[in-house]
């Protein structure tokens, strides 16, 4: 019987899949194959596949610096609605690669439970993107129809050398920001009569609370291994690796549910 394929090679192949629906399938397949024991944990081995500096994305995706992104327009207009759902779809699409990359890049030092947690996150993000892409199709649009910004992957590049920094910035800052802003977006969508859109956003919010919780859990492991206080280490790493600002309003109840207490972010809030 031949040896099972290595997890690192499956992750690298998914990261280098550019077409959107194919990446969704690839990410879900990696997560399923790992869960069913079809992949060998080779992360950290000498023959493990290296992670690419950046993943493949659709050829027709027009990437702009965040400062050059066009204004979305009013949310009540058809253009504004499409711009909203396109922006959300891009966030979830990049989140697939962020979850795959954290496993492939740091899974060797963090272990199999870490890999299982974040491969589950990758599968969730793939499902979120599929829901949002379907929503765009219902509006007569598609992912790639509008420009998108490259800021989320820049955060991955800035934290590629330190799992603590990656956890501090990606789940505990960027995804946590989603906990703050999604409820208001959901309520606006619901008030416009779009109950299906509101249900999609509620599903994403529920899952993202769990994702932030996983990031916080594994960050606390890193802090314990370094002999540091988790909130203090988080603040140091965010100040070193995150160029943005931590700003209110905060969804304190959702953050608490995710284990992210005010002790972490209160001192950095601007």
Tab-separated table of N, CA, C and O in Angstrom, residues 87-211:
chain	number	residue	atom	x	y	z
A	87	UNK	N	-17.031	43.109	-1.757
A	87	UNK	CA	-16.002	43.335	-0.736
A	87	UNK	C	-16.005	42.214	0.294
A	87	UNK	O	-14.944	41.720	0.710
A	88	UNK	N	-17.190	41.789	0.704
A	88	UNK	CA	-17.289	40.687	1.666
A	88	UNK	C	-16.770	39.383	1.056
A	88	UNK	O	-16.080	38.603	1.728
A	89	UNK	N	-17.100	39.150	-0.205
A	89	UNK	CA	-16.616	37.934	-0.867
A	89	UNK	C	-15.099	37.918	-0.939
A	89	UNK	O	-14.466	36.871	-0.735
A	90	UNK	N	-14.495	39.058	-1.192
A	90	UNK	CA	-13.027	39.110	-1.271
A	90	UNK	C	-12.406	38.806	0.088
A	90	UNK	O	-11.411	38.077	0.171
A	91	UNK	N	-12.985	39.352	1.144
A	91	UNK	CA	-12.469	39.069	2.489
A	91	UNK	C	-12.496	37.569	2.756
A	91	UNK	O	-11.508	36.982	3.237
A	92	UNK	N	-13.605	36.924	2.437
A	92	UNK	CA	-13.723	35.492	2.706
A	92	UNK	C	-12.823	34.676	1.782
A	92	UNK	O	-12.280	33.633	2.193
A	93	UNK	N	-12.637	35.124	0.546
A	93	UNK	CA	-11.752	34.408	-0.376
A	93	UNK	C	-10.317	34.425	0.142
A	93	UNK	O	-9.647	33.390	0.192
A	94	UNK	N	-9.835	35.593	0.554
A	94	UNK	CA	-8.482	35.682	1.095
A	94	UNK	C	-8.376	34.908	2.406
A	94	UNK	O	-7.338	34.301	2.705
A	95	UNK	N	-9.461	34.884	3.175
A	95	UNK	CA	-9.447	34.156	4.445
A	95	UNK	C	-9.224	32.658	4.240
A	95	UNK	O	-8.655	31.987	5.119
A	96	UNK	N	-9.665	32.106	3.105
A	96	UNK	CA	-9.366	30.700	2.800
A	96	UNK	C	-7.860	30.495	2.805
A	96	UNK	O	-7.324	29.582	3.451
A	97	UNK	N	-7.146	31.364	2.079
A	97	UNK	CA	-5.696	31.225	1.970
A	97	UNK	C	-4.995	31.521	3.283
A	97	UNK	O	-3.976	30.896	3.606
A	98	UNK	N	-5.504	32.472	4.061
A	98	UNK	CA	-4.897	32.760	5.353
A	98	UNK	C	-4.964	31.540	6.268
A	98	UNK	O	-3.992	31.223	6.968
A	99	UNK	N	-6.101	30.844	6.256
A	99	UNK	CA	-6.239	29.666	7.106
A	99	UNK	C	-5.360	28.524	6.619
A	99	UNK	O	-4.741	27.814	7.423
A	100	UNK	N	-5.289	28.312	5.302
A	100	UNK	CA	-4.416	27.263	4.771
A	100	UNK	C	-2.951	27.581	5.066
A	100	UNK	O	-2.179	26.708	5.473
A	101	UNK	N	-2.567	28.827	4.867
A	101	UNK	CA	-1.169	29.211	5.040
A	101	UNK	C	-0.712	29.058	6.486
A	101	UNK	O	0.422	28.641	6.738
A	102	UNK	N	-1.571	29.390	7.451
A	102	UNK	CA	-1.136	29.296	8.845
A	102	UNK	C	-0.866	27.841	9.219
A	102	UNK	O	0.048	27.552	10.002
A	103	UNK	N	-1.608	26.917	8.616
A	103	UNK	CA	-1.356	25.497	8.867
A	103	UNK	C	-0.060	25.066	8.196
A	103	UNK	O	0.818	24.454	8.823
A	104	UNK	N	0.066	25.378	6.903
A	104	UNK	CA	1.249	24.943	6.180
A	104	UNK	C	2.534	25.569	6.680
A	104	UNK	O	3.594	24.934	6.673
A	105	UNK	N	2.449	26.804	7.148
A	105	UNK	CA	3.649	27.542	7.561
A	105	UNK	C	4.043	27.241	9.006
A	105	UNK	O	5.233	27.184	9.332
A	106	UNK	N	3.054	27.045	9.881
A	106	UNK	CA	3.349	26.925	11.313
A	106	UNK	C	2.883	25.616	11.937
A	106	UNK	O	3.104	25.397	13.135
A	107	UNK	N	2.218	24.776	11.174
A	107	UNK	CA	1.682	23.543	11.736
A	107	UNK	C	2.747	22.613	12.285
A	107	UNK	O	2.494	21.875	13.247
A	108	UNK	N	3.956	22.637	11.695
A	108	UNK	CA	5.017	21.769	12.180
A	108	UNK	C	5.387	22.065	13.613
A	108	UNK	O	5.632	21.143	14.407
A	109	UNK	N	5.437	23.352	13.980
A	109	UNK	CA	5.799	23.705	15.353
A	109	UNK	C	4.606	23.673	16.294
A	109	UNK	O	4.773	23.492	17.502
A	110	UNK	N	3.393	23.804	15.756
A	110	UNK	CA	2.215	23.907	16.616
A	110	UNK	C	1.481	22.582	16.806
A	110	UNK	O	0.743	22.431	17.769
A	111	UNK	N	1.631	21.627	15.881
A	111	UNK	CA	1.071	20.303	16.081
A	111	UNK	C	-0.234	20.020	15.352
A	111	UNK	O	-0.815	20.881	14.689
A	112	UNK	N	-0.673	18.774	15.487
A	112	UNK	CA	-1.807	18.289	14.706
A	112	UNK	C	-3.139	18.921	15.113
A	112	UNK	O	-4.008	19.157	14.268
A	113	UNK	N	-3.333	19.197	16.399
A	113	UNK	CA	-4.593	19.824	16.818
A	113	UNK	C	-4.728	21.223	16.208
A	113	UNK	O	-5.823	21.630	15.789
A	114	UNK	N	-3.624	21.953	16.154
A	114	UNK	CA	-3.594	23.267	15.507
A	114	UNK	C	-3.984	23.124	14.043
A	114	UNK	O	-4.812	23.890	13.515
A	115	UNK	N	-3.391	22.139	13.356
A	115	UNK	CA	-3.708	21.910	11.947
A	115	UNK	C	-5.189	21.599	11.772
A	115	UNK	O	-5.855	22.139	10.873
A	116	UNK	N	-5.723	20.742	12.623
A	116	UNK	CA	-7.144	20.387	12.517
A	116	UNK	C	-8.032	21.612	12.706
A	116	UNK	O	-9.011	21.809	11.963
A	117	UNK	N	-7.709	22.439	13.693
A	117	UNK	CA	-8.520	23.629	13.956
A	117	UNK	C	-8.555	24.554	12.748
A	117	UNK	O	-9.625	25.001	12.318
A	118	UNK	N	-7.396	24.858	12.179
A	118	UNK	CA	-7.357	25.875	11.125
A	118	UNK	C	-7.711	25.309	9.754
A	118	UNK	O	-8.148	26.074	8.877
A	119	UNK	N	-7.603	24.004	9.553
A	119	UNK	CA	-8.172	23.428	8.332
A	119	UNK	C	-9.693	23.490	8.392
A	119	UNK	O	-10.359	23.706	7.364
A	120	UNK	N	-10.253	23.343	9.589
A	120	UNK	CA	-11.690	23.557	9.753
A	120	UNK	C	-12.080	24.989	9.442
A	120	UNK	O	-13.118	25.245	8.813
A	121	UNK	N	-11.240	25.937	9.858
A	121	UNK	CA	-11.482	27.342	9.528
A	121	UNK	C	-11.445	27.540	8.017
A	121	UNK	O	-12.308	28.231	7.446
A	122	UNK	N	-10.463	26.941	7.340
A	122	UNK	CA	-10.364	27.076	5.889
A	122	UNK	C	-11.631	26.572	5.206
A	122	UNK	O	-12.141	27.194	4.252
A	123	UNK	N	-12.160	25.437	5.676
A	123	UNK	CA	-13.396	24.904	5.097
A	123	UNK	C	-14.565	25.855	5.332
A	123	UNK	O	-15.414	26.057	4.439
A	124	UNK	N	-14.629	26.447	6.530
A	124	UNK	CA	-15.683	27.433	6.811
A	124	UNK	C	-15.581	28.626	5.873
A	124	UNK	O	-16.591	29.097	5.324
A	125	UNK	N	-14.361	29.145	5.701
A	125	UNK	CA	-14.188	30.330	4.855
A	125	UNK	C	-14.551	30.014	3.407
A	125	UNK	O	-15.119	30.863	2.701
A	126	UNK	N	-14.241	28.790	2.967
A	126	UNK	CA	-14.622	28.388	1.613
A	126	UNK	C	-16.140	28.366	1.462
A	126	UNK	O	-16.686	28.803	0.439
A	127	UNK	N	-16.821	27.868	2.487
A	127	UNK	CA	-18.281	27.855	2.451
A	127	UNK	C	-18.828	29.277	2.465
A	127	UNK	O	-19.770	29.616	1.727
A	128	UNK	N	-18.252	30.144	3.288
A	128	UNK	CA	-18.696	31.544	3.314
A	128	UNK	C	-18.541	32.183	1.937
A	128	UNK	O	-19.449	32.877	1.460
A	129	UNK	N	-17.379	31.971	1.311
A	129	UNK	CA	-17.168	32.571	-0.010
A	129	UNK	C	-18.206	32.052	-1.003
A	129	UNK	O	-18.741	32.822	-1.815
A	130	UNK	N	-18.477	30.742	-0.973
A	130	UNK	CA	-19.446	30.175	-1.905
A	130	UNK	C	-20.823	30.820	-1.727
A	130	UNK	O	-21.525	31.117	-2.711
A	131	UNK	N	-21.228	31.044	-0.476
A	131	UNK	CA	-22.508	31.710	-0.221
A	131	UNK	C	-22.522	33.128	-0.782
A	131	UNK	O	-23.514	33.572	-1.388
A	132	UNK	N	-21.417	33.850	-0.587
A	132	UNK	CA	-21.343	35.239	-1.047
A	132	UNK	C	-21.246	35.310	-2.565
A	132	UNK	O	-21.819	36.216	-3.199
A	133	UNK	N	-20.533	34.371	-3.175
A	133	UNK	CA	-20.435	34.340	-4.632
A	133	UNK	C	-21.807	34.058	-5.244
A	133	UNK	O	-22.184	34.644	-6.274
A	134	UNK	N	-22.564	33.172	-4.600
A	134	UNK	CA	-23.931	32.893	-5.060
A	134	UNK	C	-24.806	34.138	-4.912
A	134	UNK	O	-25.659	34.420	-5.755
A	135	UNK	N	-24.576	34.891	-3.824
A	135	UNK	CA	-25.323	36.130	-3.627
A	135	UNK	C	-25.007	37.133	-4.742
A	135	UNK	O	-25.916	37.781	-5.279
A	136	UNK	N	-23.731	37.253	-5.079
A	136	UNK	CA	-23.356	38.141	-6.186
A	136	UNK	C	-24.032	37.715	-7.490
A	136	UNK	O	-24.510	38.551	-8.262
A	137	UNK	N	-24.081	36.407	-7.742
A	137	UNK	CA	-24.718	35.912	-8.967
A	137	UNK	C	-26.198	36.288	-9.000
A	137	UNK	O	-26.748	36.622	-10.062
A	138	UNK	N	-26.853	36.265	-7.824
A	138	UNK	CA	-28.275	36.629	-7.777
A	138	UNK	C	-28.496	38.101	-8.101
A	138	UNK	O	-29.610	38.497	-8.466
A	139	UNK	N	-27.437	38.901	-7.967
A	139	UNK	CA	-27.498	40.330	-8.289
A	139	UNK	C	-26.974	40.616	-9.698
A	139	UNK	O	-26.803	41.784	-10.067
A	140	UNK	N	-26.677	39.554	-10.445
A	140	UNK	CA	-26.177	39.718	-11.806
A	140	UNK	C	-24.707	40.050	-11.879
A	140	UNK	O	-24.242	40.598	-12.883
A	141	UNK	N	-23.952	39.731	-10.832
A	141	UNK	CA	-22.530	40.044	-10.810
A	141	UNK	C	-21.739	38.784	-10.474
A	141	UNK	O	-22.277	37.675	-10.430
A	142	UNK	N	-20.443	38.954	-10.242
A	142	UNK	CA	-19.577	37.816	-9.919
A	142	UNK	C	-18.310	38.328	-9.247
A	142	UNK	O	-17.974	39.514	-9.350
A	143	UNK	N	-17.608	37.426	-8.552
A	143	UNK	CA	-16.343	37.787	-7.927
A	143	UNK	C	-15.316	38.097	-9.007
A	143	UNK	O	-15.113	37.318	-9.923
A	144	UNK	N	-14.673	39.257	-8.881
A	144	UNK	CA	-13.748	39.726	-9.899
A	144	UNK	C	-14.333	40.825	-10.763
A	144	UNK	O	-13.624	41.445	-11.548
A	145	UNK	N	-15.635	41.086	-10.613
A	145	UNK	CA	-16.272	42.143	-11.403
A	145	UNK	C	-15.831	43.534	-10.960
A	145	UNK	O	-15.910	44.486	-11.734
A	146	UNK	N	-15.366	43.657	-9.720
A	146	UNK	CA	-14.922	44.940	-9.172
A	146	UNK	C	-13.492	44.805	-8.650
A	146	UNK	O	-13.034	43.685	-8.375
A	147	UNK	N	-12.793	45.914	-8.488
A	147	UNK	CA	-11.447	45.838	-7.897
A	147	UNK	C	-11.509	45.364	-6.454
A	147	UNK	O	-12.546	45.451	-5.789
A	148	UNK	N	-10.381	44.861	-5.979
A	148	UNK	CA	-10.262	44.420	-4.588
A	148	UNK	C	-8.897	44.863	-4.073
A	148	UNK	O	-7.974	45.104	-4.856
A	149	UNK	N	-8.764	44.964	-2.750
A	149	UNK	CA	-7.486	45.437	-2.209
A	149	UNK	C	-6.653	44.278	-1.672
A	149	UNK	O	-7.150	43.188	-1.402
A	150	UNK	N	-5.369	44.542	-1.541
A	150	UNK	CA	-4.393	43.500	-1.197
A	150	UNK	C	-3.952	43.588	0.262
A	150	UNK	O	-2.972	42.970	0.651
A	151	UNK	N	-4.678	44.342	1.079
A	151	UNK	CA	-4.219	44.584	2.442
A	151	UNK	C	-4.216	43.355	3.321
A	151	UNK	O	-3.356	43.209	4.198
A	152	UNK	N	-5.188	42.445	3.119
A	152	UNK	CA	-5.260	41.269	3.984
A	152	UNK	C	-4.053	40.363	3.796
A	152	UNK	O	-3.491	39.857	4.769
A	153	UNK	N	-3.650	40.148	2.549
A	153	UNK	CA	-2.476	39.285	2.366
A	153	UNK	C	-1.203	39.976	2.824
A	153	UNK	O	-0.243	39.324	3.230
A	154	UNK	N	-1.163	41.290	2.792
A	154	UNK	CA	0.000	41.998	3.327
A	154	UNK	C	0.191	41.663	4.795
A	154	UNK	O	1.329	41.531	5.280
A	155	UNK	N	-0.901	41.506	5.529
A	155	UNK	CA	-0.794	41.113	6.934
A	155	UNK	C	-0.139	39.743	7.067
A	155	UNK	O	0.634	39.499	8.003
A	156	UNK	N	-0.436	38.842	6.131
A	156	UNK	CA	0.203	37.522	6.160
A	156	UNK	C	1.696	37.635	5.890
A	156	UNK	O	2.515	36.978	6.541
A	157	UNK	N	2.056	38.459	4.934
A	157	UNK	CA	3.481	38.643	4.615
A	157	UNK	C	4.229	39.238	5.805
A	157	UNK	O	5.355	38.844	6.117
A	158	UNK	N	3.584	40.175	6.489
A	158	UNK	CA	4.233	40.859	7.608
A	158	UNK	C	4.409	39.954	8.830
A	158	UNK	O	5.179	40.287	9.736
A	159	UNK	N	3.693	38.837	8.871
A	159	UNK	CA	3.756	37.944	10.031
A	159	UNK	C	4.236	36.545	9.645
A	159	UNK	O	4.046	35.590	10.405
A	160	UNK	N	4.883	36.423	8.494
A	160	UNK	CA	5.261	35.099	7.986
A	160	UNK	C	6.336	34.421	8.824
A	160	UNK	O	6.512	33.204	8.724
A	161	UNK	N	7.043	35.163	9.669
A	161	UNK	CA	8.135	34.576	10.426
A	161	UNK	C	7.823	34.252	11.869
A	161	UNK	O	8.710	33.777	12.587
A	162	UNK	N	6.574	34.481	12.316
A	162	UNK	CA	6.270	34.327	13.744
A	162	UNK	C	4.814	33.927	13.909
A	162	UNK	O	3.906	34.706	13.616
A	163	UNK	N	4.583	32.699	14.384
A	163	UNK	CA	3.207	32.241	14.560
A	163	UNK	C	2.469	33.094	15.587
A	163	UNK	O	1.256	33.329	15.453
A	164	UNK	N	3.161	33.592	16.596
A	164	UNK	CA	2.502	34.457	17.562
A	164	UNK	C	1.990	35.729	16.915
A	164	UNK	O	0.855	36.157	17.165
A	165	UNK	N	2.808	36.337	16.058
A	165	UNK	CA	2.389	37.549	15.365
A	165	UNK	C	1.239	37.264	14.415
A	165	UNK	O	0.292	38.056	14.309
A	166	UNK	N	1.303	36.116	13.712
A	166	UNK	CA	0.210	35.772	12.792
A	166	UNK	C	-1.111	35.620	13.545
A	166	UNK	O	-2.142	36.149	13.138
A	167	UNK	N	-1.087	34.907	14.668
A	167	UNK	CA	-2.305	34.732	15.449
A	167	UNK	C	-2.786	36.065	16.027
A	167	UNK	O	-3.985	36.347	16.061
A	168	UNK	N	-1.860	36.879	16.476
A	168	UNK	CA	-2.225	38.170	17.073
A	168	UNK	C	-2.918	39.071	16.063
A	168	UNK	O	-3.888	39.764	16.400
A	169	UNK	N	-2.416	39.084	14.825
A	169	UNK	CA	-2.917	40.035	13.834
A	169	UNK	C	-4.106	39.496	13.050
A	169	UNK	O	-5.100	40.205	12.853
A	170	UNK	N	-4.043	38.247	12.593
A	170	UNK	CA	-5.093	37.774	11.685
A	170	UNK	C	-6.377	37.399	12.437
A	170	UNK	O	-7.391	38.082	12.292
A	171	UNK	N	-6.396	36.365	13.270
A	171	UNK	CA	-7.663	36.109	13.955
A	171	UNK	C	-8.025	37.167	14.992
A	171	UNK	O	-9.201	37.535	15.126
A	172	UNK	N	-7.007	37.687	15.727
A	172	UNK	CA	-7.311	38.484	16.914
A	172	UNK	C	-7.438	39.979	16.638
A	172	UNK	O	-7.871	40.736	17.515
A	173	UNK	N	-7.072	40.425	15.425
A	173	UNK	CA	-7.327	41.819	15.033
A	173	UNK	C	-8.268	41.856	13.833
A	173	UNK	O	-9.368	42.414	13.904
A	174	UNK	N	-7.856	41.225	12.726
A	174	UNK	CA	-8.635	41.360	11.491
A	174	UNK	C	-9.970	40.636	11.587
A	174	UNK	O	-11.017	41.206	11.253
A	175	UNK	N	-9.955	39.383	12.009
A	175	UNK	CA	-11.232	38.670	12.141
A	175	UNK	C	-12.057	39.239	13.284
A	175	UNK	O	-13.299	39.297	13.200
A	176	UNK	N	-11.414	39.662	14.355
A	176	UNK	CA	-12.157	40.259	15.463
A	176	UNK	C	-12.869	41.535	15.022
A	176	UNK	O	-13.957	41.853	15.528
A	177	UNK	N	-12.283	42.250	14.076
A	177	UNK	CA	-12.956	43.446	13.553
A	177	UNK	C	-14.265	43.071	12.880
A	177	UNK	O	-15.256	43.820	12.943
A	178	UNK	N	-14.292	41.903	12.253
A	178	UNK	CA	-15.537	41.435	11.667
A	178	UNK	C	-16.634	41.252	12.697
A	178	UNK	O	-17.819	41.495	12.421
A	179	UNK	N	-16.255	40.834	13.905
A	179	UNK	CA	-17.247	40.702	14.972
A	179	UNK	C	-17.874	42.054	15.304
A	179	UNK	O	-19.040	42.126	15.698
A	180	UNK	N	-17.092	43.116	15.159
A	180	UNK	CA	-17.570	44.459	15.488
A	180	UNK	C	-18.521	45.016	14.426
A	180	UNK	O	-19.530	45.654	14.751
A	181	UNK	N	-18.188	44.806	13.155
A	181	UNK	CA	-18.911	45.500	12.079
A	181	UNK	C	-20.027	44.676	11.449
A	181	UNK	O	-20.961	45.243	10.868
A	182	UNK	N	-19.951	43.345	11.545
A	182	UNK	CA	-20.944	42.521	10.849
A	182	UNK	C	-22.363	42.706	11.388
A	182	UNK	O	-23.316	42.744	10.592
A	183	UNK	N	-22.576	42.817	12.717
A	183	UNK	CA	-23.968	42.973	13.173
A	183	UNK	C	-24.679	44.184	12.558
A	183	UNK	O	-25.854	44.079	12.179
A	184	UNK	N	-23.993	45.320	12.460
A	184	UNK	CA	-24.635	46.505	11.883
A	184	UNK	C	-24.924	46.299	10.400
A	184	UNK	O	-25.980	46.715	9.897
A	185	UNK	N	-23.995	45.651	9.694
A	185	UNK	CA	-24.218	45.361	8.276
A	185	UNK	C	-25.406	44.416	8.119
A	185	UNK	O	-26.274	44.612	7.257
A	186	UNK	N	-25.454	43.377	8.947
A	186	UNK	CA	-26.587	42.437	8.921
A	186	UNK	C	-27.907	43.159	9.133
A	186	UNK	O	-28.896	42.903	8.418
A	187	UNK	N	-27.927	44.074	10.087
A	187	UNK	CA	-29.174	44.772	10.403
A	187	UNK	C	-29.588	45.690	9.250
A	187	UNK	O	-30.791	45.807	8.946
A	188	UNK	N	-28.623	46.346	8.608
A	188	UNK	CA	-28.955	47.190	7.452
A	188	UNK	C	-29.513	46.347	6.318
A	188	UNK	O	-30.489	46.733	5.653
A	189	UNK	N	-28.895	45.209	6.083
A	189	UNK	CA	-29.355	44.323	5.016
A	189	UNK	C	-30.763	43.820	5.322
A	189	UNK	O	-31.638	43.789	4.448
A	190	UNK	N	-30.991	43.440	6.574
A	190	UNK	CA	-32.322	42.954	6.958
A	190	UNK	C	-33.371	44.054	6.801
A	190	UNK	O	-34.494	43.803	6.328
A	191	UNK	N	-33.017	45.283	7.182
A	191	UNK	CA	-33.985	46.382	7.111
A	191	UNK	C	-34.339	46.750	5.674
A	191	UNK	O	-35.391	47.336	5.422
A	192	UNK	N	-33.468	46.363	4.729
A	192	UNK	CA	-33.767	46.609	3.316
A	192	UNK	C	-34.667	45.532	2.728
A	192	UNK	O	-35.017	45.588	1.548
A	193	UNK	N	-35.016	44.530	3.539
A	193	UNK	CA	-35.886	43.462	3.075
A	193	UNK	C	-35.166	42.227	2.570
A	193	UNK	O	-35.798	41.289	2.090
A	194	UNK	N	-33.840	42.213	2.703
A	194	UNK	CA	-33.043	41.089	2.194
A	194	UNK	C	-32.790	40.093	3.320
A	194	UNK	O	-31.723	40.067	3.938
A	195	UNK	N	-33.783	39.251	3.592
A	195	UNK	CA	-33.650	38.308	4.695
A	195	UNK	C	-32.611	37.237	4.401
A	195	UNK	O	-31.921	36.766	5.313
A	196	UNK	N	-32.474	36.844	3.144
A	196	UNK	CA	-31.473	35.843	2.787
A	196	UNK	C	-30.068	36.396	3.002
A	196	UNK	O	-29.197	35.714	3.555
A	197	UNK	N	-29.828	37.628	2.609
A	197	UNK	CA	-28.525	38.234	2.838
A	197	UNK	C	-28.213	38.356	4.319
A	197	UNK	O	-27.089	38.104	4.758
A	198	UNK	N	-29.212	38.727	5.111
A	198	UNK	CA	-29.007	38.837	6.552
A	198	UNK	C	-28.667	37.481	7.166
A	198	UNK	O	-27.836	37.391	8.081
A	199	UNK	N	-29.300	36.420	6.668
A	199	UNK	CA	-29.011	35.073	7.178
A	199	UNK	C	-27.585	34.658	6.860
A	199	UNK	O	-26.914	34.006	7.676
A	200	UNK	N	-27.089	35.031	5.683
A	200	UNK	CA	-25.694	34.734	5.324
A	200	UNK	C	-24.753	35.426	6.299
A	200	UNK	O	-23.792	34.828	6.809
A	201	UNK	N	-25.017	36.688	6.578
A	201	UNK	CA	-24.144	37.445	7.474
A	201	UNK	C	-24.203	36.903	8.898
A	201	UNK	O	-23.189	36.887	9.603
A	202	UNK	N	-25.373	36.440	9.335
A	202	UNK	CA	-25.469	35.847	10.674
A	202	UNK	C	-24.650	34.557	10.736
A	202	UNK	O	-23.973	34.300	11.744
A	203	UNK	N	-24.702	33.750	9.688
A	203	UNK	CA	-23.913	32.516	9.666
A	203	UNK	C	-22.426	32.833	9.735
A	203	UNK	O	-21.662	32.197	10.486
A	204	UNK	N	-21.993	33.831	8.967
A	204	UNK	CA	-20.584	34.218	8.990
A	204	UNK	C	-20.190	34.709	10.381
A	204	UNK	O	-19.144	34.333	10.920
A	205	UNK	N	-21.033	35.533	11.000
A	205	UNK	CA	-20.731	36.052	12.333
A	205	UNK	C	-20.588	34.924	13.345
A	205	UNK	O	-19.637	34.906	14.141
A	206	UNK	N	-21.509	33.979	13.319
A	206	UNK	CA	-21.440	32.862	14.259
A	206	UNK	C	-20.140	32.081	14.096
A	206	UNK	O	-19.492	31.706	15.091
A	207	UNK	N	-19.760	31.823	12.855
A	207	UNK	CA	-18.528	31.068	12.608
A	207	UNK	C	-17.292	31.877	12.993
A	207	UNK	O	-16.315	31.323	13.520
A	208	UNK	N	-17.326	33.182	12.740
A	208	UNK	CA	-16.144	33.993	13.021
A	208	UNK	C	-15.886	34.110	14.528
A	208	UNK	O	-14.736	34.246	14.955
A	209	UNK	N	-16.924	34.059	15.333
A	209	UNK	CA	-16.698	34.029	16.783
A	209	UNK	C	-15.859	32.810	17.142
A	209	UNK	O	-14.900	32.895	17.927
A	210	UNK	N	-16.196	31.675	16.544
A	210	UNK	CA	-15.420	30.459	16.810
A	210	UNK	C	-13.992	30.583	16.277
A	210	UNK	O	-13.041	30.142	16.920
A	211	UNK	N	-13.827	31.203	15.113
A	211	UNK	CA	-12.485	31.361	14.547
A	211	UNK	C	-11.604	32.230	15.443
A	211	UNK	O	-10.432	31.919	15.664
